[in-house]
Amino acid sequence: MPTPVVMPQMGESIAEGTIVRWLKKVGDAVDRDEPLFEISTDKVDAEIPSPAAGVLTAITAHEGDTVAVNSVVASITAAGESTEARTVPPPTTGADTAAESTQAQADGAHTALRTPLPEPKTTPRPNGSRSTTDSKDDRRPQRSSPFVRRIAREHNVDIARIHGSGVGGRVTKHDILGFIESDAPESTGAPLSTSAEAPARAGRAPEPGGRVDVQPLSVMRKKIAEHMVLSRRTSAHVHTVFHVNFSTIDKIRQVKKAEYERLGVKLTYMAFIAKALVDALRRYPIVNASLDGDNVVYKKDINLGVAVALESGLIVPVLKHADEKNLLGLSRGIADLAERARAKQLKPEDVHDGTFTITNPGQSGAQFGLPIINQPQVAILGVGTIEKRPVVVDDAIAIRTMAYLTLGFDHRLIDGAVADEFMAAVKGHLENFDVNQV
């Protein structure tokens, strides 16, 4: 009997996933736990292993399809069983039709397609807000993830006003962001902004006679675009830049790097920066907090997100309980997250619950950057390139190992004075690092 391959649930609030790439094709032999396909969800990209050994005999969800968790996306037949290998043709309906669910049948599997419900008709009210013409019963609580509900709270949106296009009428990120954008002109104080999909909706064709190659956005690129636009729309971004002397840390690294390598880990500048941040975040808990409506949520744990550049985009795995780790533990944790992110071996819990993020544009030579805050956090640190530069020391020109560190912070919660005090603490820790902490 064929073994169904289902879309896994990669986290409690995850209701669907997008198939990015099939690593096997119909007719290929597969081993149990061998990577079978890649998926992308709201939280993590991952390779999904085969649930059984045999031959891949059917693929019912194609690259780019978004399907519900626990839906059948393929079938595997044990070696020796007689069955016809087949691939279900990709859907031929319009672009707005999405693959929503698949179910195993006695003779194989098929994909059920569902057209998103139309937006409710609206009529203007005297105060400029919208009113649906649906019956009162239709305004029942909508299914949605905690992420979507948080966006709704921050923008004072009643989710019951939105018809969800997700599984079972679930309100997705696309639904809530699209609704906010369409409602922005009628909302008091809501800034007009362009979403990542605005050019596509406008239907603008390439310039006539131009040499172009039009490619669709990848799933990861779409999600990055959504998060960045959302963050810009949500937080009042301000940046402050500090010039930091890394000469002391450079000397410590030269002395200790061989010892760390014997323990199986490289002693990088990032570990020192993480250690300095942990100590500063303890002193300034407001920088480790978040906003929930009119409430400030102070986080007891310090969970550092460390941005990792991938070929297809950027992902931010989270080093949990960073405040409980010494320099060796921070080095190991950061290296492990980066390695698993590049190998697409992250788990859902590896990208949840970050309280502060570090990004490193300097690894490519950038002097500094102005990073966008990773919601729902209220601050992010950008690390510029670390290099030797001429500086003035005691009225003389000297060569020192220097770098610019940039703090991006949400001015709704953090004042400039507090942000500068925080950065001064980070700078002081790095420039006077205690060798006994290594």
XYZ file of C-alpha atoms in Angstrom:
438
model
C 0.000 0.000 0.000
C 1.469 3.417 -0.913
C 2.768 5.591 1.930
C 1.341 9.138 1.816
C 3.768 12.045 2.185
C 2.123 14.928 4.041
C 2.896 18.589 4.621
C 4.279 18.642 8.194
C 3.229 21.142 10.838
C 6.367 23.169 11.533
C 5.082 24.943 14.625
C 1.931 25.348 16.686
C 0.637 28.393 14.804
C 1.650 27.206 11.323
C -1.376 26.175 9.232
C 0.205 25.820 5.790
C 3.489 25.591 3.951
C 4.791 26.382 0.484
C 6.701 23.787 -1.500
C 9.867 25.478 -2.701
C 11.598 22.600 -4.488
C 11.270 18.872 -5.013
C 14.593 17.117 -4.458
C 13.304 13.916 -6.102
C 11.181 13.316 -9.163
C 8.527 10.707 -9.870
C 10.138 7.325 -10.422
C 13.169 8.032 -8.220
C 14.125 5.622 -5.467
C 14.224 7.182 -1.997
C 15.500 6.008 1.371
C 13.733 6.580 4.657
C 14.712 9.994 6.135
C 16.352 11.059 2.862
C 15.536 14.728 2.035
C 12.521 14.679 -0.282
C 11.409 18.300 -0.734
C 11.985 21.798 0.620
C 9.264 23.919 2.201
C 8.922 27.493 3.384
C 6.544 28.647 6.122
C 5.970 31.904 7.997
C 8.734 30.921 10.401
C 11.310 28.608 8.844
C 12.610 26.984 5.670
C 13.379 23.290 5.932
C 14.106 20.093 4.046
C 11.456 17.438 4.668
C 12.670 13.828 4.889
C 10.965 10.865 3.309
C 8.689 8.959 5.717
C 9.510 5.605 4.081
C 11.853 3.841 1.676
C 10.656 2.969 -1.802
C 9.857 4.693 -5.084
C 8.274 8.143 -5.418
C 5.182 7.249 -7.441
C 3.103 10.434 -7.308
C 3.554 14.147 -6.705
C 0.290 15.955 -6.053
C 1.526 19.389 -4.993
C 3.971 21.274 -7.152
C 6.740 23.768 -6.577
C 5.189 27.071 -5.554
C 1.973 25.476 -4.242
C 0.855 26.450 -0.735
C -1.005 23.616 0.967
C -2.487 22.952 4.387
C -0.557 21.018 6.987
C -1.269 17.274 7.028
C -2.296 17.423 3.354
C -0.921 14.707 1.089
C 1.665 16.052 -1.333
C 3.112 12.794 -2.680
C 3.034 9.001 -2.437
C 5.812 6.472 -1.961
C 5.446 2.819 -2.911
C 7.623 0.133 -1.372
C 10.114 -1.489 -3.706
C 8.570 -4.452 -5.535
C 4.979 -3.232 -5.340
C 3.315 -2.758 -8.705
C 1.994 0.732 -9.274
C 2.004 3.313 -12.008
C 4.294 6.275 -11.351
C 2.547 9.522 -12.137
C 2.663 13.233 -11.537
C -0.572 15.131 -11.166
C -0.562 17.975 -13.718
C -0.145 21.438 -12.238
C -3.352 23.425 -11.783
C -4.520 25.301 -14.870
C -6.879 27.709 -13.122
C -6.196 31.440 -12.747
C -3.467 32.943 -10.640
C -5.852 33.631 -7.772
C -6.705 29.937 -7.384
C -4.638 28.242 -4.646
C -4.081 24.597 -3.786
C -5.639 24.310 -0.332
C -5.921 20.662 0.597
C -5.022 17.165 -0.526
C -6.409 13.883 0.773
C -5.285 10.310 0.393
C -7.703 8.169 -1.623
C -7.795 4.400 -2.027
C -6.306 4.583 -5.512
C -3.794 7.415 -4.955
C -4.067 11.095 -4.118
C -5.512 14.206 -5.670
C -5.395 17.928 -5.038
C -8.538 19.849 -4.202
C -8.515 23.457 -5.336
C -10.328 26.271 -3.652
C -10.970 29.802 -4.832
C -10.535 32.481 -2.141
C -13.749 34.043 -0.949
C -14.469 37.508 -2.398
C -13.921 40.581 -0.285
C -17.071 41.713 1.501
C -18.961 44.596 -0.062
C -18.460 47.838 1.808
C -20.486 50.972 2.257
C -19.115 54.254 3.618
C -20.067 55.402 7.081
C -20.264 59.040 8.157
C -16.980 58.739 10.080
C -15.163 57.409 7.031
C -14.806 53.814 8.304
C -15.970 50.734 6.480
C -19.069 48.695 7.068
C -19.695 45.273 5.604
C -23.057 44.380 4.105
C -22.758 40.835 5.400
C -25.131 39.668 8.082
C -24.209 39.924 11.727
C -23.669 36.169 11.883
C -20.860 36.487 9.328
C -18.842 38.600 11.748
C -17.898 35.621 13.851
C -14.325 35.298 15.168
C -11.947 34.470 12.318
C -9.252 31.813 12.503
C -5.790 33.375 12.484
C -2.282 32.949 13.864
C -0.902 34.904 16.852
C 1.269 36.846 14.389
C -1.777 37.977 12.408
C -3.684 38.886 15.577
C -0.766 41.009 16.772
C -0.725 42.923 13.474
C -4.470 43.458 13.834
C -4.066 44.835 17.378
C -1.274 47.202 16.357
C -3.376 48.640 13.521
C -6.740 48.549 15.348
C -8.216 46.185 12.774
C -11.185 43.942 13.549
C -10.240 40.561 12.079
C -13.940 39.737 11.713
C -14.055 42.313 8.908
C -11.603 40.289 6.830
C -12.510 37.302 4.686
C -9.645 34.857 5.038
C -8.189 33.178 1.974
C -6.394 30.491 3.980
C -7.487 27.004 4.869
C -10.984 26.962 6.366
C -11.286 30.733 5.981
C -8.136 31.368 8.004
C -6.907 34.978 7.856
C -3.322 34.955 6.544
C -0.558 37.549 6.535
C -1.437 38.381 2.935
C -5.044 39.036 3.980
C -4.266 41.305 6.933
C -1.523 43.274 5.134
C -3.681 43.691 2.036
C -6.605 44.857 4.148
C -4.471 47.384 6.043
C -3.052 48.752 2.815
C -6.462 49.086 1.159
C -7.875 50.677 4.321
C -4.961 53.056 4.899
C -6.462 56.140 3.192
C -9.514 55.887 5.463
C -7.588 55.306 8.683
C -6.510 58.235 10.821
C -2.755 58.525 10.954
C -2.126 55.371 8.890
C 0.740 56.026 6.478
C 0.370 55.174 2.837
C 2.844 52.501 1.856
C 3.501 50.140 -0.982
C 3.423 46.426 -0.419
C 5.886 44.008 -1.959
C 3.226 42.866 -4.392
C 2.102 46.321 -5.569
C 4.056 46.261 -8.861
C 2.605 42.854 -9.709
C -0.944 44.058 -9.035
C -0.355 47.154 -11.125
C 0.462 44.873 -14.033
C 3.182 47.110 -15.408
C 4.893 45.581 -18.423
C 8.635 45.889 -19.097
C 9.720 48.883 -21.137
C 9.275 48.168 -24.852
C 12.445 47.088 -26.590
C 14.288 46.524 -23.310
C 16.392 43.417 -22.672
C 14.790 41.932 -19.571
C 14.484 38.630 -17.778
C 11.366 38.540 -15.577
C 11.522 36.095 -12.668
C 8.943 35.633 -9.883
C 9.927 36.398 -6.314
C 10.985 33.351 -4.331
C 8.862 32.336 -1.342
C 11.578 33.505 1.060
C 11.947 36.827 -0.776
C 8.187 37.424 -0.535
C 8.212 36.776 3.200
C 11.201 39.059 3.746
C 9.424 41.782 1.775
C 6.262 41.396 3.850
C 8.142 41.556 7.153
C 10.236 44.565 6.140
C 7.257 46.587 4.895
C 5.306 45.641 8.026
C 8.178 46.746 10.284
C 8.554 50.085 8.528
C 4.815 50.615 8.836
C 4.815 49.667 12.532
C 7.926 51.133 14.192
C 9.279 54.683 14.333
C 12.793 53.857 13.127
C 15.750 55.890 14.420
C 19.459 54.983 14.175
C 22.541 55.907 16.160
C 26.131 55.035 15.116
C 29.153 54.461 17.389
C 32.809 54.062 16.384
C 34.259 51.236 18.489
C 37.871 50.214 19.090
C 38.254 46.423 18.737
C 42.035 46.382 19.314
C 41.801 44.777 22.764
C 39.470 42.085 21.474
C 41.734 41.511 18.472
C 44.669 40.816 20.826
C 42.542 38.451 22.944
C 41.478 36.550 19.813
C 45.065 36.100 18.710
C 45.984 34.628 22.097
C 42.914 32.426 22.564
C 41.903 31.323 19.052
C 44.089 28.168 19.040
C 42.603 27.089 22.391
C 39.075 27.551 21.065
C 39.859 25.692 17.849
C 41.018 22.702 19.909
C 37.538 22.776 21.470
C 36.013 22.684 17.984
C 34.848 26.288 17.597
C 36.192 29.498 16.083
C 36.530 32.539 18.336
C 34.876 35.278 16.252
C 34.203 38.956 16.828
C 30.483 38.142 16.830
C 30.789 36.161 20.073
C 32.428 39.154 21.814
C 29.717 41.473 20.488
C 27.010 39.093 21.716
C 28.597 39.010 25.168
C 28.740 42.820 25.331
C 25.112 43.042 24.206
C 23.942 40.578 26.856
C 25.539 42.648 29.625
C 24.090 45.901 28.227
C 20.612 44.402 27.804
C 20.651 43.403 31.466
C 21.329 47.040 32.377
C 18.774 48.454 29.918
C 15.829 46.011 29.865
C 13.709 48.448 27.818
C 15.889 47.603 24.786
C 15.010 43.915 25.271
C 11.274 44.624 25.551
C 8.407 44.821 23.051
C 5.170 46.748 22.624
C 1.756 45.107 22.806
C -0.817 47.807 22.176
C -0.500 50.240 25.079
C 1.527 47.786 27.181
C 5.299 47.339 27.437
C 6.288 43.669 27.640
C 9.592 43.265 29.497
C 11.279 39.992 28.535
C 12.949 38.077 31.366
C 15.100 36.063 28.947
C 17.642 37.459 26.496
C 17.241 35.577 23.209
C 19.605 36.892 20.549
C 18.603 36.612 16.916
C 21.633 36.389 14.611
C 20.926 37.136 10.947
C 22.369 34.540 8.559
C 22.715 35.288 4.854
C 21.593 32.476 2.546
C 21.747 32.248 -1.231
C 18.009 32.860 -1.425
C 17.698 35.539 1.251
C 18.116 36.117 4.966
C 16.965 34.171 8.011
C 17.287 35.019 11.708
C 17.722 31.971 13.958
C 17.572 32.696 17.680
C 20.140 31.821 20.343
C 17.938 31.138 23.375
C 18.977 32.175 26.895
C 22.098 33.947 25.662
C 22.396 35.585 29.079
C 23.146 32.172 30.602
C 26.112 31.434 28.311
C 29.780 32.313 28.592
C 31.907 33.318 25.603
C 32.536 29.696 24.617
C 28.826 28.888 24.797
C 27.962 31.938 22.707
C 30.582 30.968 20.105
C 29.249 27.426 19.855
C 25.617 28.516 19.765
C 26.106 31.107 17.025
C 28.169 28.721 14.889
C 25.598 25.927 15.293
C 22.676 28.136 14.280
C 24.509 29.489 11.237
C 25.525 26.009 10.095
C 22.027 24.571 10.460
C 20.456 27.609 8.778
C 22.649 27.149 5.694
C 21.897 23.413 5.683
C 18.138 24.109 6.054
C 18.065 22.060 9.242
C 16.479 24.668 11.519
C 13.449 23.723 13.592
C 10.468 26.034 14.215
C 11.619 26.745 17.760
C 14.978 27.955 16.393
C 13.366 31.060 14.876
C 10.821 31.914 17.609
C 10.929 34.232 20.610
C 13.874 36.461 19.709
C 14.168 39.579 21.880
C 17.040 41.405 20.122
C 18.706 40.926 16.736
C 22.265 41.302 15.415
C 22.949 41.683 11.697
C 26.395 41.854 10.131
C 26.589 43.799 6.850
C 30.270 44.354 7.571
C 31.165 40.808 6.540
C 30.866 42.013 2.937
C 32.825 45.207 3.573
C 30.034 47.667 4.448
C 31.217 50.416 6.797
C 27.834 50.413 8.508
C 24.160 49.845 7.743
C 20.782 51.143 8.906
C 18.952 47.887 9.632
C 15.189 47.477 9.881
C 13.843 46.248 13.216
C 12.808 42.604 13.418
C 9.210 42.736 14.715
C 7.977 42.594 17.449
C 11.368 43.610 18.831
C 12.217 47.256 19.419
C 15.918 47.346 18.534
C 18.520 45.798 16.227
C 22.329 46.084 16.038
C 24.164 46.397 12.735
C 27.882 45.476 12.720
C 30.106 47.236 10.187
C 33.338 45.863 8.780
C 36.090 45.461 11.396
C 39.417 46.713 10.031
C 42.559 48.636 10.896
C 42.209 52.417 10.567
C 44.177 55.531 11.476
C 42.755 57.203 14.582
C 43.861 59.975 16.919
C 45.262 58.698 20.230
C 46.742 61.252 22.660
C 47.103 63.837 19.886
C 48.982 61.374 17.686
C 47.943 59.268 14.701
C 47.780 55.580 15.568
C 46.585 52.416 13.838
C 43.760 50.619 15.615
C 41.266 47.870 14.768
C 37.982 49.765 14.475
C 34.354 49.268 13.440
C 31.069 51.161 13.322
C 28.171 49.694 15.299
C 24.668 50.950 14.440
C 21.670 50.629 16.735
C 18.283 50.833 15.062
C 15.573 51.448 17.660
C 11.841 52.077 17.889
C 11.348 55.673 19.029
C 7.818 54.829 20.199
C 9.415 53.120 23.191
C 13.117 54.049 23.321
C 14.345 57.647 23.541
C 17.577 58.722 21.883
C 19.271 59.315 25.230
C 18.525 55.759 26.373
C 19.685 54.314 23.045
C 22.972 56.229 23.271
C 23.523 55.156 26.886
C 22.927 51.568 25.835
C 25.426 51.846 22.987
C 27.967 53.560 25.245
C 27.720 50.542 27.551
C 28.287 48.159 24.630
C 31.246 50.233 23.413
C 32.795 50.372 26.898
C 32.482 46.627 27.349
C 34.112 45.879 23.979
C 36.957 48.356 24.382
C 37.756 47.155 27.915
C 36.899 43.480 27.587
C 37.842 41.446 30.640
C 40.187 38.654 29.573
C 38.878 36.567 32.488
C 35.550 36.272 30.624
C 37.244 34.410 27.755
